[in-house]
Coordinates of C-alpha atoms and ligand atoms in Angstrom, one line a residue:
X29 CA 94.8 139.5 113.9
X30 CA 96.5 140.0 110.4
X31 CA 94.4 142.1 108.1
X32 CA 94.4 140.3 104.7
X33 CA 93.7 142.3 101.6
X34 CA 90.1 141.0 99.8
X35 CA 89.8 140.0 96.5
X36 CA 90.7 143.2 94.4
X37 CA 88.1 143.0 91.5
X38 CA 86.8 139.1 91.5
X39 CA 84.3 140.1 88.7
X40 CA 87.1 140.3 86.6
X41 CA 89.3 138.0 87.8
X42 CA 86.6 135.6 87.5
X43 CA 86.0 135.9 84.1
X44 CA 86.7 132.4 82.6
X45 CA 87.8 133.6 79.3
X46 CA 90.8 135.4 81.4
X47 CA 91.7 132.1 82.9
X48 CA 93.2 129.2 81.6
X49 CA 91.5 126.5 79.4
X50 CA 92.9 123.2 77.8
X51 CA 92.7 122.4 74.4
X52 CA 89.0 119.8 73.4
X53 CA 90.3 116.2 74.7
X54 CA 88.9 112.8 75.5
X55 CA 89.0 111.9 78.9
X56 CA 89.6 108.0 79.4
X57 CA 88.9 107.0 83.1
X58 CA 89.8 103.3 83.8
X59 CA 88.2 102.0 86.8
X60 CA 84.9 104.2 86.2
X61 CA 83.1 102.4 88.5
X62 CA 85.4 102.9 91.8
X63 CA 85.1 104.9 94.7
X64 CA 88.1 107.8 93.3
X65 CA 85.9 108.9 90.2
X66 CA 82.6 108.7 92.2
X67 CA 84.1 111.0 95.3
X68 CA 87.1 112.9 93.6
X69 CA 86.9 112.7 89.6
X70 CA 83.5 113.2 88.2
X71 CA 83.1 116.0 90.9
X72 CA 86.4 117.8 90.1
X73 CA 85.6 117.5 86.1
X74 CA 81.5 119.1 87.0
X75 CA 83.2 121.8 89.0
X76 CA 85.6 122.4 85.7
X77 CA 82.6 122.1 83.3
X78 CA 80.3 124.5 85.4
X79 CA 82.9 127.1 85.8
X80 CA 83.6 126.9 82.0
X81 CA 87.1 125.9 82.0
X82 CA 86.7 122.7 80.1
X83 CA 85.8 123.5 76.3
X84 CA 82.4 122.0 75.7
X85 CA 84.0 119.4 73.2
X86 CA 85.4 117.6 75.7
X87 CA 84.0 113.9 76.5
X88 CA 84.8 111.2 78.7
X89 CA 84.8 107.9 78.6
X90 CA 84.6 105.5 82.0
X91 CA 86.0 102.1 81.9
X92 CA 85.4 99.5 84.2
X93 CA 84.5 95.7 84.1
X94 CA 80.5 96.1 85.6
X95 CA 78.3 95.8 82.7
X96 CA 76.1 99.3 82.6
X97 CA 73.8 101.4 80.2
X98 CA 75.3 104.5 79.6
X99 CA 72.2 106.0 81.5
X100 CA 73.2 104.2 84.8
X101 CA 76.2 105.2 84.5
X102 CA 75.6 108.7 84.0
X103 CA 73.0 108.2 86.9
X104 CA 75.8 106.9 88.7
X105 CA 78.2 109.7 88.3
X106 CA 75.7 112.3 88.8
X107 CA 74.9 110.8 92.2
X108 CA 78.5 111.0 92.8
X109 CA 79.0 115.1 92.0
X110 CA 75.7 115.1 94.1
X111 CA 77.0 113.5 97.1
X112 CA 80.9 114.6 96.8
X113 CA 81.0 117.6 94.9
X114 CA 81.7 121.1 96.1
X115 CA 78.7 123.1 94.3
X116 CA 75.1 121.8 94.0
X117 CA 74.7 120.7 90.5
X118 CA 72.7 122.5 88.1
X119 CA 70.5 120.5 85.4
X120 CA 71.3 122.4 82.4
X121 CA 75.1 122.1 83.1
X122 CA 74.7 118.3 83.8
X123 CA 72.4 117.6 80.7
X124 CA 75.7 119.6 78.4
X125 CA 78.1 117.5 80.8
X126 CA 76.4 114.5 80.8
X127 CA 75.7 114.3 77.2
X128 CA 79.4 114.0 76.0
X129 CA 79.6 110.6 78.8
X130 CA 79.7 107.6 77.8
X131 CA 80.7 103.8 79.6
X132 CA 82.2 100.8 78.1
X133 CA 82.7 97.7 79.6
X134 CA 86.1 96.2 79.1
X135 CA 88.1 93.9 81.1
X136 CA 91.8 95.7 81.5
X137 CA 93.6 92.8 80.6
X138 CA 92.0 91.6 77.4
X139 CA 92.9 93.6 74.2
X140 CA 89.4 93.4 72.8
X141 CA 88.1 96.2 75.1
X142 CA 90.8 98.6 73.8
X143 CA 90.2 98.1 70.5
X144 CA 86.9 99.1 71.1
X145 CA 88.1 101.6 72.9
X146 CA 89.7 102.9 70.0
X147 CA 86.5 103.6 68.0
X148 CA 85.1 105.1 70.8
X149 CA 87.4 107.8 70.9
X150 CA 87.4 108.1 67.1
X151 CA 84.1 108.3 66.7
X152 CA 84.4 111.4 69.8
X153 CA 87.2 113.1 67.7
X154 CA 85.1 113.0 64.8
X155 CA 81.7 114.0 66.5
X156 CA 83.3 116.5 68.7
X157 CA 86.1 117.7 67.4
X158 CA 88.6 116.5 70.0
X159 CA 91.6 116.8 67.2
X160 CA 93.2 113.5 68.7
X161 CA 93.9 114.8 72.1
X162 CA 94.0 111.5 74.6
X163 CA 93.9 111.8 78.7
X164 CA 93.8 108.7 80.3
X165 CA 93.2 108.1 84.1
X166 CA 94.5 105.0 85.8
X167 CA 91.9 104.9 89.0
X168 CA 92.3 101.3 89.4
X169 CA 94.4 99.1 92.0
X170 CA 98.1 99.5 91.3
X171 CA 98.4 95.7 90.0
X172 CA 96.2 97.1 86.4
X173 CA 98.8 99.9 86.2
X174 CA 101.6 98.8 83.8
X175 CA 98.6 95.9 81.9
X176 CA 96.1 98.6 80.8
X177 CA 99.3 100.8 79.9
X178 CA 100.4 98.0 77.6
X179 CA 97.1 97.6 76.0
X180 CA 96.7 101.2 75.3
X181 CA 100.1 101.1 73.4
X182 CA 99.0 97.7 71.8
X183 CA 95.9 99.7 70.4
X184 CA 97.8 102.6 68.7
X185 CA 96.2 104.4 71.7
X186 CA 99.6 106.0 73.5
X187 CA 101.4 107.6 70.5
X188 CA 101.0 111.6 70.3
X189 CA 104.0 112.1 67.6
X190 CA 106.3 115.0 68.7
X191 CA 103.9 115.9 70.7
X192 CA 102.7 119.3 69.6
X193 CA 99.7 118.4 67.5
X194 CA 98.1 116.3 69.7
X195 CA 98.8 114.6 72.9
X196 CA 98.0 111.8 74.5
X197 CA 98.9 111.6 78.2
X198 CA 98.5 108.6 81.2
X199 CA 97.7 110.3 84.8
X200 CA 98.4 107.3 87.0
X201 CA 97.1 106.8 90.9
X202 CA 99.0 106.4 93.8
X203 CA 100.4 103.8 95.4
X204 CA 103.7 104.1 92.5
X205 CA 105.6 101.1 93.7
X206 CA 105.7 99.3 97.0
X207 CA 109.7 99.6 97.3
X208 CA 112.4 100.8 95.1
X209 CA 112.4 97.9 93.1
X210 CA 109.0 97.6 92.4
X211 CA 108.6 101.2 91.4
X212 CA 111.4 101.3 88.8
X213 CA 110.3 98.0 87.5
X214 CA 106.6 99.5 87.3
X215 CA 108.1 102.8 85.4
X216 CA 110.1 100.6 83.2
X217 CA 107.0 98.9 81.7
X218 CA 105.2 102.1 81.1
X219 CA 107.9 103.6 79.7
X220 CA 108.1 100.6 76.9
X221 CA 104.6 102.5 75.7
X222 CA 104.5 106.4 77.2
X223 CA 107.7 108.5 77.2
X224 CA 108.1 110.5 80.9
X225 CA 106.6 113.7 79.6
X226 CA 103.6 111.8 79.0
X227 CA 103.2 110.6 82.4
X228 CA 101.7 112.7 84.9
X229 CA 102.3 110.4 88.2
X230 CA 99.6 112.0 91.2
X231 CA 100.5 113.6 94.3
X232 CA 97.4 114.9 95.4
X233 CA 98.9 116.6 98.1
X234 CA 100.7 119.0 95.5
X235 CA 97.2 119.8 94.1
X236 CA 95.9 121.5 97.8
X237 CA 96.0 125.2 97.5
X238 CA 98.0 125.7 100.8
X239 CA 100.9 123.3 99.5
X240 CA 101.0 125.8 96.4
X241 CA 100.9 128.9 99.4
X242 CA 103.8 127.5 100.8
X243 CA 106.1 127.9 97.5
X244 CA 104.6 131.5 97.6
X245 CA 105.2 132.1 101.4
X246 CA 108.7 131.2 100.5
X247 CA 109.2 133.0 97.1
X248 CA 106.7 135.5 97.0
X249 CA 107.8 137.5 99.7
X250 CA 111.1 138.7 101.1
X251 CA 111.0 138.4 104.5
X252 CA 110.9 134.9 104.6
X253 CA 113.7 133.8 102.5
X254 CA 116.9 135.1 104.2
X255 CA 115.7 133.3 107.2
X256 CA 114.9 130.3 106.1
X257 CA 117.9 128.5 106.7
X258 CA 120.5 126.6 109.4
X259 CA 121.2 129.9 111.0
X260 CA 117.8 130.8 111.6
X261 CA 115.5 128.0 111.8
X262 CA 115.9 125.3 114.9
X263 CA 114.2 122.0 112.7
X264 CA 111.2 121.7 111.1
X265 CA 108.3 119.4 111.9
X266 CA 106.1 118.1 109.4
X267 CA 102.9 116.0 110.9
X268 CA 99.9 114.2 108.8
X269 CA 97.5 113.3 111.7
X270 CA 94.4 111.4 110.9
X271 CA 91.9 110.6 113.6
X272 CA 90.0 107.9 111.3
X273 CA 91.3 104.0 111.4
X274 CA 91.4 102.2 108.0
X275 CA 87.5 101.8 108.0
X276 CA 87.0 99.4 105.1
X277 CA 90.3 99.5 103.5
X278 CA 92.0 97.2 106.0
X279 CA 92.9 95.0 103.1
X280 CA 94.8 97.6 100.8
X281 CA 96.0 99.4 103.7
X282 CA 97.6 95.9 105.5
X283 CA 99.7 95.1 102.5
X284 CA 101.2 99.5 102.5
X285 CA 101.1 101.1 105.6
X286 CA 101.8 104.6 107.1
X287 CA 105.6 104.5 105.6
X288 CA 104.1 103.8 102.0
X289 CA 101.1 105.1 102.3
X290 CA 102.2 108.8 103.2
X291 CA 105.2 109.3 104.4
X292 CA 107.0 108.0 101.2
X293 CA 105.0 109.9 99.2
X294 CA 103.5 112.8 100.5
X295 CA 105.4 114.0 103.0
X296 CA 108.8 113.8 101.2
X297 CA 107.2 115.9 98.6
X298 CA 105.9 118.2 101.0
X299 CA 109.6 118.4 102.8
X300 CA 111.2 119.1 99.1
X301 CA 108.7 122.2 98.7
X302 CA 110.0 123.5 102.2
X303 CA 113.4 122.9 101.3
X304 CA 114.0 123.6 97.7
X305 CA 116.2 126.7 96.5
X306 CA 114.6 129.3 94.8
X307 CA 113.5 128.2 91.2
X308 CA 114.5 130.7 88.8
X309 CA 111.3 130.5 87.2
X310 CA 107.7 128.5 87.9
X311 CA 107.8 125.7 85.7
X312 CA 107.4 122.6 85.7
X313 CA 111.3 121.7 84.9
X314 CA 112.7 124.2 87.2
X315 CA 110.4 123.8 90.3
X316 CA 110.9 119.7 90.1
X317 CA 115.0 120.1 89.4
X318 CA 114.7 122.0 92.4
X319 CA 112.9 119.3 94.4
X320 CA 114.8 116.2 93.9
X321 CA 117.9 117.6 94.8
X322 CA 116.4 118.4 98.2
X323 CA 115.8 114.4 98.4
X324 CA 119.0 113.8 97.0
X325 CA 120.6 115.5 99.8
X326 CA 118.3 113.3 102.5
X327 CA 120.7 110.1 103.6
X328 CA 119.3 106.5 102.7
X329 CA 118.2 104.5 105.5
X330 CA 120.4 101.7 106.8
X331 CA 120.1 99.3 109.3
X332 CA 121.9 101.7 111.5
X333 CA 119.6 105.0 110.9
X334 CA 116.4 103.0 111.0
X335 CA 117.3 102.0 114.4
X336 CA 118.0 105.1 115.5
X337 CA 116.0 107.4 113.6
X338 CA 112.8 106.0 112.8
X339 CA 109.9 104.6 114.8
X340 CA 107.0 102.4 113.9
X341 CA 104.0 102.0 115.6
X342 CA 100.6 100.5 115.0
X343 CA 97.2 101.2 117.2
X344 CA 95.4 98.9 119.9
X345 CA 91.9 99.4 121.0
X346 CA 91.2 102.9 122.7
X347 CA 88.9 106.0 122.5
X348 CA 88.4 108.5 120.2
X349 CA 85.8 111.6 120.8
X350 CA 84.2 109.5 123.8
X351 CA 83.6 106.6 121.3
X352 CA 85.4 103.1 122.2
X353 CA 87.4 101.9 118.8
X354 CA 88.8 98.9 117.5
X355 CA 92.8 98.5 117.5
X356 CA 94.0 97.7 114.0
X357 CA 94.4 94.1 114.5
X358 CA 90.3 94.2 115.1
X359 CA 89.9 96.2 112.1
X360 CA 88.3 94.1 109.1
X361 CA 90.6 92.6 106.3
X362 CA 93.6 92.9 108.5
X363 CA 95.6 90.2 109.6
X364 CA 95.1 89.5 113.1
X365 CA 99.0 89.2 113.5
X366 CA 99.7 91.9 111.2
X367 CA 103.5 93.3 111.1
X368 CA 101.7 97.1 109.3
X369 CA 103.0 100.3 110.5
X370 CA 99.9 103.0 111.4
X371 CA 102.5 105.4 112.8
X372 CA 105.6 106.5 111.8
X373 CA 107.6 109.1 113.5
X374 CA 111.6 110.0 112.1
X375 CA 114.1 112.5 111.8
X376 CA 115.7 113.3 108.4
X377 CA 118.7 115.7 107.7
X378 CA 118.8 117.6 104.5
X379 CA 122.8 117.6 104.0
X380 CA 123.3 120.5 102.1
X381 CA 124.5 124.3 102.7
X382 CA 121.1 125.7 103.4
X383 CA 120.2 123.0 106.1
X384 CA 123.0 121.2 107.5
X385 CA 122.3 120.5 111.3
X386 CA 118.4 121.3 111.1
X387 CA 116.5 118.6 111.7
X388 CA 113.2 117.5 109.8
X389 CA 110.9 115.6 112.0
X390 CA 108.1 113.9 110.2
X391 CA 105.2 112.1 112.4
X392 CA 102.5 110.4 110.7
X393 CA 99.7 108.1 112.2
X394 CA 96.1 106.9 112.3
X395 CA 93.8 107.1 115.2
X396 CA 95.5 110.0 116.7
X397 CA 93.4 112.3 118.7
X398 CA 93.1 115.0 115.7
X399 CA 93.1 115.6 112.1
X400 CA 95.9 118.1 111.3
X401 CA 98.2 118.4 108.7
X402 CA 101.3 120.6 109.1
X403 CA 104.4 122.1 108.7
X404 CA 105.8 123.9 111.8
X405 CA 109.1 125.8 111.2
X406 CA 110.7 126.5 114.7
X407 CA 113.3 129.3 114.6
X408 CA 115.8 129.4 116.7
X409 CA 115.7 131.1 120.3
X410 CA 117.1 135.0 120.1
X411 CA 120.7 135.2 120.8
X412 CA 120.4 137.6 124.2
X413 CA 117.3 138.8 125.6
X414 CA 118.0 142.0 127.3
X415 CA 114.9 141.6 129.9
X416 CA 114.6 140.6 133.7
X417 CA 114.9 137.2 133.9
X418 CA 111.2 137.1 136.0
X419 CA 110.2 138.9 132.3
X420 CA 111.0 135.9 130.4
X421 CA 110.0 132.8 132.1
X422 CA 107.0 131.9 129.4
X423 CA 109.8 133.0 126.6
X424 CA 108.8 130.6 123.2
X425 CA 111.3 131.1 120.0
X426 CA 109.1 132.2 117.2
X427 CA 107.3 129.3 115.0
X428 CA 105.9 129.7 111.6
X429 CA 102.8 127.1 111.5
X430 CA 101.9 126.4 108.1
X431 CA 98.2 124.4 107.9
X432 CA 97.4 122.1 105.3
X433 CA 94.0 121.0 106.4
X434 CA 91.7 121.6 108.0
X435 CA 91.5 125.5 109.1
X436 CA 94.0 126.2 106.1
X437 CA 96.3 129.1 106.8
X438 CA 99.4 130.1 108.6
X439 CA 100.5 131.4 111.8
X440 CA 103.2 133.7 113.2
X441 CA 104.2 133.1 116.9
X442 CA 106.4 135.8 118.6
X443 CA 106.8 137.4 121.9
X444 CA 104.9 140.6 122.9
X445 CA 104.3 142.6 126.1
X446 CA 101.6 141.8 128.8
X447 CA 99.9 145.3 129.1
X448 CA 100.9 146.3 132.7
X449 CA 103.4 148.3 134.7
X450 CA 106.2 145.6 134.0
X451 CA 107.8 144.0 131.1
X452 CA 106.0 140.7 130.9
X453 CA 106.4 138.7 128.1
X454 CA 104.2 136.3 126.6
X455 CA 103.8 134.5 123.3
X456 CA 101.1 135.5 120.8
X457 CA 99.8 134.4 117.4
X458 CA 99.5 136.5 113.9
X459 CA 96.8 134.6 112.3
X460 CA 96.2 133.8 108.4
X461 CA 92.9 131.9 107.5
X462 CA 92.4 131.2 104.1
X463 CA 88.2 131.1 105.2
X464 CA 88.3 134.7 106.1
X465 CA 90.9 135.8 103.9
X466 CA 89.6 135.3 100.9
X467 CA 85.8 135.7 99.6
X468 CA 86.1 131.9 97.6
X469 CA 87.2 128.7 98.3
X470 CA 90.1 126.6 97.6
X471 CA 89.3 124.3 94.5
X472 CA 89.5 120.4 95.2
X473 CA 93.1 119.2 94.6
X474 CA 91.5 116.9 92.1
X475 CA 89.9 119.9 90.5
X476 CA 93.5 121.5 90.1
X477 CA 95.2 118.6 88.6
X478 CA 92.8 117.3 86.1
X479 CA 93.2 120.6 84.4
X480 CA 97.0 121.0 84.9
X481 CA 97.1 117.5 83.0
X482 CA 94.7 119.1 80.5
X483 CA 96.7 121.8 80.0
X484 CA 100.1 120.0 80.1
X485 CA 101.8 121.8 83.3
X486 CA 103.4 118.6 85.0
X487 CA 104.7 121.2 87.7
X488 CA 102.7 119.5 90.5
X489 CA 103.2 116.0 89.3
X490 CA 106.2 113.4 90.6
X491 CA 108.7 113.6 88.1
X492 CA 110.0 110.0 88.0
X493 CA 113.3 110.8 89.2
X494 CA 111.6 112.6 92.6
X495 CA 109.8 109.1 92.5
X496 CA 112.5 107.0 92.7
X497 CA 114.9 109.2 94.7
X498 CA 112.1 108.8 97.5
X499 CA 112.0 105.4 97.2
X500 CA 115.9 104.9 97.3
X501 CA 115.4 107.3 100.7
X502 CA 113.0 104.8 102.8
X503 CA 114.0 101.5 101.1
X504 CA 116.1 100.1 104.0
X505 CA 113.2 101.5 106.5
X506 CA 110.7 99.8 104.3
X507 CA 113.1 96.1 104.5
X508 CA 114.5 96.6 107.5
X509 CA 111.1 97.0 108.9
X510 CA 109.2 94.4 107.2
X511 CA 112.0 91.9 108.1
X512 CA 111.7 92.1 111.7
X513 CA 108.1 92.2 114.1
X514 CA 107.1 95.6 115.2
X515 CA 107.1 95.5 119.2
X516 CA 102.7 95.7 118.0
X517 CA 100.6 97.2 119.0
X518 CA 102.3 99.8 120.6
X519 CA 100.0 102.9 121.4
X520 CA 96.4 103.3 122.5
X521 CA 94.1 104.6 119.6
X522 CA 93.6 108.5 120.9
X523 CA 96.7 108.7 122.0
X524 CA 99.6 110.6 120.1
X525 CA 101.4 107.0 119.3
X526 CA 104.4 105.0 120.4
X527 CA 106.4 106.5 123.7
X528 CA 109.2 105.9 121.3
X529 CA 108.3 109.0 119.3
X530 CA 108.8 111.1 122.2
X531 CA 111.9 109.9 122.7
X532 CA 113.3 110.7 119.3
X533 CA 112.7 114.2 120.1
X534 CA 113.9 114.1 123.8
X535 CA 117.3 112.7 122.3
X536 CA 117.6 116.0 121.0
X537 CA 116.2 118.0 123.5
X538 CA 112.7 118.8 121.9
X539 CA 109.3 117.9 121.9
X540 CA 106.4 117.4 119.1
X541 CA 104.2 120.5 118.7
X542 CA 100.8 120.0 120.6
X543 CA 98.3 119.8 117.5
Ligands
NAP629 N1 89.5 106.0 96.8 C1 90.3 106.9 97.1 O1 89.9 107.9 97.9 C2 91.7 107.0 96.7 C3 92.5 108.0 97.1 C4 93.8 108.1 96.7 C5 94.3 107.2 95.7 N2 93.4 106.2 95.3 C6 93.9 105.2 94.3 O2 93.1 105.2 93.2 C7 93.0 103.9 92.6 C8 91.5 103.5 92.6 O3 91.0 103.4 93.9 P1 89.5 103.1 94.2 O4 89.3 103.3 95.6 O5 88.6 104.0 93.3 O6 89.3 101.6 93.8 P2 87.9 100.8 93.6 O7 86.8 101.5 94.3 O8 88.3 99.4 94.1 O9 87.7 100.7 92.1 C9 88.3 99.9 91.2 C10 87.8 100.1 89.8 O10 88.5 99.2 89.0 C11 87.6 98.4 88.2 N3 88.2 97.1 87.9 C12 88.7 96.2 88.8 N4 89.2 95.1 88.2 C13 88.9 95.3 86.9 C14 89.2 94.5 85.7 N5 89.9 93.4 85.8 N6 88.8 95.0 84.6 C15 88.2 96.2 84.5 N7 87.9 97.0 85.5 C16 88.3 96.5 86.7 C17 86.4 98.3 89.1 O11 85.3 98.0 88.2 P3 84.0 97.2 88.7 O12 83.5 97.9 89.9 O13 83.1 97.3 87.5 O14 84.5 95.8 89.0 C18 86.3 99.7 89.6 O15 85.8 100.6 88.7 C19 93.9 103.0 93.5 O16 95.2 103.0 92.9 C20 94.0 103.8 94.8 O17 95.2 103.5 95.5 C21 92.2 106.1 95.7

């Protein structure tokens, strides 16, 4: 068992005027009434306010078409923190929270909304002394993005001068685009109204503590680094497992699918932070210069690779945890023909000096047996092992398992000896869990990234050029794919997918990690 060192001095390092805390700003949240800002949102900006690291001035603003009293809505929102958040709330830190929230009913298309809009917020910088300092959420289906964008910039509402008076920023949602066209043409419309530094594009996978570890793992210690490369590492794996189906987004999720929906996105950024060179500082510009010319290094599908190198799947019927499940085609809102990847399985080479010849697998799907998300780094097999060869029959190169969620933490596999009059070898783990390890836990990634947008740090946002460059990656997947019927469905819910994905590994003489 690795020992881990405790906090030193919490007390201190706990102290909230030690840590960092954005300027007074108003907080616009467009689709107010949605699932993201009752589940992620207005918990992750309680959990700010409560630990003092949003300045009291600070008010919010939720917009959404429902028409509703301020008092429901802050009834609303409180039931939200109640039901999602990660500490119980506490009335006298609601009543201050609460106080500075307020609702306005505006459809996002029509102008008149934002204009009311406008006194709103002017009425807040007057009242509360938020000195002109704009953040505005987009947590509403993709289709509002560039519309509500326009109207902002139509209401005077988007311009922050140079910049270092006041600022006035758009933190847009995911999905960015449904293809490469899309996207640019999406990013192109906002960026008639807010320059690139003002948009702060979410990943929220960047805002989970152990995707941050990883960038320390790497460059916070100097073991790891001289390793981590061609010569020393066998591939990589990266896999986002989810045991759920779509539940009740079978709409949404019929029209993106596991390419889109994470694979795209997620897992490409993840992959850039495993890959990236050293950046020669931690900031925002460095760290994401860094990223994208890991993705510029990745090939661009063509019909070729994505016939070789990529394999779609999608779920029938099946069990999960002793419980008989729908396959997707059964799920509600799909299509009952649907052509939607819920797996996706590939293997990507990063064409550059560091990882020429090391192959990243990525494996996504839904309705596999677990939820896991990781990154396995598989080093390669020691050159000669100098025992018996009856020593090393259960010989296992070392692997570095990195976990996302759930049981955050990492793991060391290497060989040691079986206690005993022989040398026996077996594998054994050195484990890291960020539970034990630590006397607090890991703040929301919502949490994090409302008050990195506060503060201005873009460092784990999607530049638009990481954006784009993924997009130009899986665009001929993403055509070539939804040109042609998958061979549907093609694994068993429960089951680790397609028997295709197997053999994408086989080909090379390797098999996906048991999870
Ligand atoms: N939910 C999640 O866990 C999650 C996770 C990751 C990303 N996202 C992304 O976050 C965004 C929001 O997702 P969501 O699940 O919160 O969506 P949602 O529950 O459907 O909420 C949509 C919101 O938009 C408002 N709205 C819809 N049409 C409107 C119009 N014409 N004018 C004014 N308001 C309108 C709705 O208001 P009314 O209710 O008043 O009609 C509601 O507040 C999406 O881009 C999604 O991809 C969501």
């Amino acid at each position: 068992m690795l020992t881990s060192a405790r906090d030193p001095a919490p007390a201190v390092r706990d102290d909230p005027r030690l840590m960092r805390t954005p300027p007074p700003a108003v907080i616009v949240i467009f689709g107010a009434t949605g699932d993201l800002t009752q589940r992620k949102l207005m918990p992750g900006l309680y959990s700010l306010a409560a630990q003092q690291l949003l300045p009291p001035e600070t008010a919010v603003i939720g917009v959404a078409r429902s028409d509703l009293p301020d008092e429901e809505f802050r009834a609303r929102m409180r039931a939200g923190v109640e039901a999602h958040g990660a500490i119980p709330v506490d009335d006298g830190v609601w009543e201050g929270f609460a106080r500075r929230l307020r609702y306005l009913s505006a459809p996002f298309d029509q102008p008149e909304g934002f204009a009311r809009l406008r006194e709103m917020i002017a009425e807040k910088d007057a009242r509360h002394g938020t000195r002109g300092n704009r953040l505005f959420y987009l947590a509403t289906a993709p289709e509002f993005f560039p519309v509500i964008a326009e109207n902002l910039g139509r209401a005077g509402l988007a311009d922050e001068g140079d910049g270092t008076e006041r600022f006035a920023r758009l933190v847009v949602e995911k999905p960015f685009g449904e293809d490469l066209a899309s996207a640019r043409e999406l990013n192109a419309r906002l960026n008639v109204v807010f320059r690139e530094r003002q948009v702060y594009r979410i990943d929220h996978y960047l805002g989970k503590e152990t995707v941050q570890n990883l960038l320390v793992l790497r460059f916070g210690n100097a073991i790891f680094e001289p390793i981590w490369n061609r010569r020393y590492i066998d591939h990589v794996e990266i896999t986002v497992s989810e045991d759920l189906g779509v539940g009740t987004r079978g709409g949404y999720y019929d029209q993106s699918g596991a390419l889109r929906d994470i694979v795209q996105n997620h897992m490409l950024q993840v992959l850039s932070i495993v890959a990236m060179e050293p950046p020669a500082r931690f900031e925002s510009r460095d760290v994401r210069d860094e990223k994208v010319k890991v993705l510029r290094a990745i090939p661009c599908f063509d019909a070729a690779s994505a016939a070789r190198d990529a394999v779609r799947g999608q779920y029938g019927p099946g069990w999960i945890g002793g419980e008989r499940v729908p396959g997707y085609r059964q799920e509600p809102g799909v299509d009952p023909a649907s052509n939607t990847d819920t797996f996706v399985a590939m293997r990507l080479m990063v064409e550059n000096w560091r990882w020429s010849g090391t192959p990243f697998y990525l494996r996504t799907g839904k309705r596999l047996p677990r939820r896991a998300t990781e990154v396995s780094i598989h080093f390669k097999a020691a050159p000669h092992l100098p025992f018996a060869t009856t020593a090393v029959e259960s010989v296992a190169p070392n692997l570095l398992t990195l976990r996302i969620q759930p049981d955050e933490g990492a793991s060391l596999r290497f060989l040691a000896k079986v206690p005993g009059p022989q040398i026996d070898l077996r594998p054994v783990s050195m484990d890291f869990a960020y539970g034990n390890a630590f006397l607090r836990t890991s703040p929301e990634a919502y949490e994090r990234l409302l008050l990195d947008a506060l503060l201005g740090d873009s460092t784990l946002f999607a530049r638009w050029d990481e954006v784009e460059r993924a997009w130009e990656i899986m665009d001929g997947l993403i055509h070539h794919w939804s040109a042609t019927p998958g061979p549907f469905p093609n694994y068993d819910a429960g089951s680790w997918g397609p028997e295709a994905a197997d053999a994408l590994m086989a080909r090379d003489g390797k098999v996906w990690r048991r999870l």
